[in-house]
């Protein structure tokens, strides 16, 4: 029965890749796949990820490992989140959902968890390093 759940499992709407990978690995650990486990988790991750563009890119690569697929999925998810922050994605800049956390932001609001964003170096306002949100810059508005 666990194998049935494993092979039907896909990334759920609004859930981060990290949650999907965790669920796959948990279910796979109960399936006695043996040496095939990593390959089957990799394949299920590729087929079940919600990002169609990413899936197509992964299917073109013949040298995929589980680690490679996980990394590419995480990077794609972060890139999508950053694109949304910039306002060039399918959602507005006010809607952010990364790693299962939803944020409502505006240009002048603080982002609750700065660990999900890359710090910028040499800010053109203050010359320092901080999250790329205006009000995190000590020189903003001065």
PDB file of C-alpha atoms in Angstrom:
ATOM      1  CA  UNK A   1       0.000   0.000   0.000  1.00  0.00           C
ATOM      2  CA  UNK A   2       2.884   2.421   0.764  1.00  0.00           C
ATOM      3  CA  UNK A   3       4.266   1.898  -2.749  1.00  0.00           C
ATOM      4  CA  UNK A   4       0.898   2.893  -4.135  1.00  0.00           C
ATOM      5  CA  UNK A   5       1.006   6.149  -2.145  1.00  0.00           C
ATOM      6  CA  UNK A   6       4.621   6.738  -3.207  1.00  0.00           C
ATOM      7  CA  UNK A   7       3.936   6.398  -6.929  1.00  0.00           C
ATOM      8  CA  UNK A   8       0.830   8.592  -6.758  1.00  0.00           C
ATOM      9  CA  UNK A   9       2.454  11.345  -4.659  1.00  0.00           C
ATOM     10  CA  UNK A  10       2.914  14.695  -6.386  1.00  0.00           C
ATOM     11  CA  UNK A  11       3.790  18.130  -5.074  1.00  0.00           C
ATOM     12  CA  UNK A  12       0.673  19.676  -3.600  1.00  0.00           C
ATOM     13  CA  UNK A  13      -0.551  23.089  -4.647  1.00  0.00           C
ATOM     14  CA  UNK A  14       1.007  25.859  -2.563  1.00  0.00           C
ATOM     15  CA  UNK A  15       3.455  23.505  -0.843  1.00  0.00           C
ATOM     16  CA  UNK A  16       7.206  24.022  -1.181  1.00  0.00           C
ATOM     17  CA  UNK A  17       9.511  21.524  -2.869  1.00  0.00           C
ATOM     18  CA  UNK A  18      11.173  20.872   0.497  1.00  0.00           C
ATOM     19  CA  UNK A  19       7.894  19.488   1.871  1.00  0.00           C
ATOM     20  CA  UNK A  20       7.396  17.333  -1.208  1.00  0.00           C
ATOM     21  CA  UNK A  21      10.947  15.902  -1.031  1.00  0.00           C
ATOM     22  CA  UNK A  22      10.508  15.150   2.677  1.00  0.00           C
ATOM     23  CA  UNK A  23       7.219  13.361   2.070  1.00  0.00           C
ATOM     24  CA  UNK A  24       8.690  11.298  -0.784  1.00  0.00           C
ATOM     25  CA  UNK A  25      11.683  10.233   1.291  1.00  0.00           C
ATOM     26  CA  UNK A  26       9.483   9.357   4.247  1.00  0.00           C
ATOM     27  CA  UNK A  27       7.124   7.232   2.173  1.00  0.00           C
ATOM     28  CA  UNK A  28      10.046   5.623   0.302  1.00  0.00           C
ATOM     29  CA  UNK A  29      11.679   4.636   3.594  1.00  0.00           C
ATOM     30  CA  UNK A  30       8.635   2.448   4.296  1.00  0.00           C
ATOM     31  CA  UNK A  31       8.617   0.784   0.863  1.00  0.00           C
ATOM     32  CA  UNK A  32      11.746  -1.430   1.026  1.00  0.00           C
ATOM     33  CA  UNK A  33      13.061  -0.168  -2.320  1.00  0.00           C
ATOM     34  CA  UNK A  34      16.623  -1.093  -1.340  1.00  0.00           C
ATOM     35  CA  UNK A  35      19.285   0.123  -3.794  1.00  0.00           C
ATOM     36  CA  UNK A  36      16.619   1.587  -6.068  1.00  0.00           C
ATOM     37  CA  UNK A  37      15.404   4.065  -3.438  1.00  0.00           C
ATOM     38  CA  UNK A  38      17.351   7.182  -4.513  1.00  0.00           C
ATOM     39  CA  UNK A  39      16.580   6.604  -8.187  1.00  0.00           C
ATOM     40  CA  UNK A  40      12.884   6.119  -7.544  1.00  0.00           C
ATOM     41  CA  UNK A  41      12.674   9.206  -5.301  1.00  0.00           C
ATOM     42  CA  UNK A  42      14.532  11.176  -8.001  1.00  0.00           C
ATOM     43  CA  UNK A  43      12.113   9.989 -10.695  1.00  0.00           C
ATOM     44  CA  UNK A  44       9.015  10.651  -8.597  1.00  0.00           C
ATOM     45  CA  UNK A  45      10.353  14.126  -7.754  1.00  0.00           C
ATOM     46  CA  UNK A  46      10.857  14.907 -11.444  1.00  0.00           C
ATOM     47  CA  UNK A  47       7.416  13.622 -12.460  1.00  0.00           C
ATOM     48  CA  UNK A  48       5.551  15.094  -9.508  1.00  0.00           C
ATOM     49  CA  UNK A  49       6.980  18.617  -9.289  1.00  0.00           C
ATOM     50  CA  UNK A  50       4.347  21.271 -10.075  1.00  0.00           C
ATOM     51  CA  UNK A  51       6.669  23.488 -12.136  1.00  0.00           C
ATOM     52  CA  UNK A  52       6.122  22.301 -15.733  1.00  0.00           C
ATOM     53  CA  UNK A  53       9.045  24.264 -17.152  1.00  0.00           C
ATOM     54  CA  UNK A  54      11.408  22.792 -14.566  1.00  0.00           C
ATOM     55  CA  UNK A  55      10.073  19.271 -15.200  1.00  0.00           C
ATOM     56  CA  UNK A  56      10.752  19.636 -18.920  1.00  0.00           C
ATOM     57  CA  UNK A  57      14.305  20.834 -18.237  1.00  0.00           C
ATOM     58  CA  UNK A  58      14.939  17.932 -15.876  1.00  0.00           C
ATOM     59  CA  UNK A  59      13.593  15.396 -18.358  1.00  0.00           C
ATOM     60  CA  UNK A  60      16.131  16.592 -20.945  1.00  0.00           C
ATOM     61  CA  UNK A  61      19.066  15.885 -18.605  1.00  0.00           C
ATOM     62  CA  UNK A  62      20.293  12.273 -18.813  1.00  0.00           C
ATOM     63  CA  UNK A  63      22.786  12.519 -15.932  1.00  0.00           C
ATOM     64  CA  UNK A  64      20.481  13.394 -13.032  1.00  0.00           C
ATOM     65  CA  UNK A  65      21.103  12.321  -9.461  1.00  0.00           C
ATOM     66  CA  UNK A  66      18.701  12.779  -6.578  1.00  0.00           C
ATOM     67  CA  UNK A  67      20.915  15.522  -5.152  1.00  0.00           C
ATOM     68  CA  UNK A  68      21.041  17.341  -8.503  1.00  0.00           C
ATOM     69  CA  UNK A  69      17.257  17.221  -8.910  1.00  0.00           C
ATOM     70  CA  UNK A  70      16.693  18.438  -5.341  1.00  0.00           C
ATOM     71  CA  UNK A  71      19.100  21.345  -5.829  1.00  0.00           C
ATOM     72  CA  UNK A  72      17.613  22.360  -9.157  1.00  0.00           C
ATOM     73  CA  UNK A  73      14.099  22.244  -7.689  1.00  0.00           C
ATOM     74  CA  UNK A  74      15.115  24.402  -4.709  1.00  0.00           C
ATOM     75  CA  UNK A  75      16.898  26.899  -6.972  1.00  0.00           C
ATOM     76  CA  UNK A  76      13.895  27.103  -9.323  1.00  0.00           C
ATOM     77  CA  UNK A  77      11.550  27.691  -6.378  1.00  0.00           C
ATOM     78  CA  UNK A  78      13.764  30.473  -5.015  1.00  0.00           C
ATOM     79  CA  UNK A  79      14.058  32.052  -8.475  1.00  0.00           C
ATOM     80  CA  UNK A  80      10.266  32.015  -8.828  1.00  0.00           C
ATOM     81  CA  UNK A  81       9.909  33.653  -5.413  1.00  0.00           C
ATOM     82  CA  UNK A  82      12.425  36.356  -6.293  1.00  0.00           C
ATOM     83  CA  UNK A  83      10.711  36.978  -9.609  1.00  0.00           C
ATOM     84  CA  UNK A  84       7.426  37.465  -7.761  1.00  0.00           C
ATOM     85  CA  UNK A  85       9.118  39.921  -5.399  1.00  0.00           C
ATOM     86  CA  UNK A  86      10.273  41.919  -8.391  1.00  0.00           C
ATOM     87  CA  UNK A  87       6.746  41.926  -9.813  1.00  0.00           C
ATOM     88  CA  UNK A  88       7.601  40.029 -12.986  1.00  0.00           C
ATOM     89  CA  UNK A  89       5.919  36.755 -12.091  1.00  0.00           C
ATOM     90  CA  UNK A  90       2.380  35.512 -12.354  1.00  0.00           C
ATOM     91  CA  UNK A  91       1.568  37.190  -9.021  1.00  0.00           C
ATOM     92  CA  UNK A  92       2.098  40.735  -7.887  1.00  0.00           C
ATOM     93  CA  UNK A  93       5.059  41.927  -5.863  1.00  0.00           C
ATOM     94  CA  UNK A  94       2.773  41.937  -2.832  1.00  0.00           C
ATOM     95  CA  UNK A  95       2.284  38.148  -2.799  1.00  0.00           C
ATOM     96  CA  UNK A  96       5.200  35.988  -1.737  1.00  0.00           C
ATOM     97  CA  UNK A  97       5.083  32.294  -0.848  1.00  0.00           C
ATOM     98  CA  UNK A  98       8.425  30.667  -0.111  1.00  0.00           C
ATOM     99  CA  UNK A  99       9.001  27.465   1.819  1.00  0.00           C
ATOM    100  CA  UNK A 100       5.334  27.323   2.792  1.00  0.00           C
ATOM    101  CA  UNK A 101       5.268  30.810   4.278  1.00  0.00           C
ATOM    102  CA  UNK A 102       3.011  33.466   2.763  1.00  0.00           C
ATOM    103  CA  UNK A 103       3.907  37.125   3.037  1.00  0.00           C
ATOM    104  CA  UNK A 104       2.112  40.299   2.135  1.00  0.00           C
ATOM    105  CA  UNK A 105       4.683  42.955   1.393  1.00  0.00           C
ATOM    106  CA  UNK A 106       4.967  46.328  -0.205  1.00  0.00           C
ATOM    107  CA  UNK A 107       7.979  48.312  -1.317  1.00  0.00           C
ATOM    108  CA  UNK A 108       8.316  49.844   2.144  1.00  0.00           C
ATOM    109  CA  UNK A 109       7.376  46.870   4.324  1.00  0.00           C
ATOM    110  CA  UNK A 110       9.650  44.461   6.097  1.00  0.00           C
ATOM    111  CA  UNK A 111       9.905  40.864   4.966  1.00  0.00           C
ATOM    112  CA  UNK A 112       9.344  38.662   8.049  1.00  0.00           C
ATOM    113  CA  UNK A 113      12.044  36.063   7.366  1.00  0.00           C
ATOM    114  CA  UNK A 114      15.095  37.568   5.706  1.00  0.00           C
ATOM    115  CA  UNK A 115      16.861  34.186   5.624  1.00  0.00           C
ATOM    116  CA  UNK A 116      14.950  33.261   2.452  1.00  0.00           C
ATOM    117  CA  UNK A 117      16.457  36.154   0.504  1.00  0.00           C
ATOM    118  CA  UNK A 118      20.023  36.636  -0.675  1.00  0.00           C
ATOM    119  CA  UNK A 119      21.796  39.569   0.893  1.00  0.00           C
ATOM    120  CA  UNK A 120      23.035  42.263  -1.442  1.00  0.00           C
ATOM    121  CA  UNK A 121      26.582  43.517  -1.105  1.00  0.00           C
ATOM    122  CA  UNK A 122      27.584  47.122  -1.693  1.00  0.00           C
ATOM    123  CA  UNK A 123      24.130  48.686  -1.546  1.00  0.00           C
ATOM    124  CA  UNK A 124      24.073  51.792  -3.750  1.00  0.00           C
ATOM    125  CA  UNK A 125      22.501  53.775  -0.878  1.00  0.00           C
ATOM    126  CA  UNK A 126      24.576  52.759   2.141  1.00  0.00           C
ATOM    127  CA  UNK A 127      27.391  50.615   0.725  1.00  0.00           C
ATOM    128  CA  UNK A 128      26.539  47.817   3.186  1.00  0.00           C
ATOM    129  CA  UNK A 129      25.108  44.309   2.973  1.00  0.00           C
ATOM    130  CA  UNK A 130      21.433  43.608   3.743  1.00  0.00           C
ATOM    131  CA  UNK A 131      18.244  42.064   2.398  1.00  0.00           C
ATOM    132  CA  UNK A 132      17.161  43.809  -0.829  1.00  0.00           C
ATOM    133  CA  UNK A 133      14.197  45.574   0.772  1.00  0.00           C
ATOM    134  CA  UNK A 134      14.275  49.369   0.991  1.00  0.00           C
ATOM    135  CA  UNK A 135      13.474  49.757   4.678  1.00  0.00           C
ATOM    136  CA  UNK A 136      16.267  47.324   5.622  1.00  0.00           C
ATOM    137  CA  UNK A 137      18.798  49.817   4.258  1.00  0.00           C
ATOM    138  CA  UNK A 138      20.022  52.154   7.028  1.00  0.00           C
ATOM    139  CA  UNK A 139      20.358  54.972   4.482  1.00  0.00           C
ATOM    140  CA  UNK A 140      16.836  54.584   3.079  1.00  0.00           C
ATOM    141  CA  UNK A 141      14.925  57.872   3.153  1.00  0.00           C
ATOM    142  CA  UNK A 142      17.929  59.930   4.286  1.00  0.00           C
TER     143      UNK A 142
END
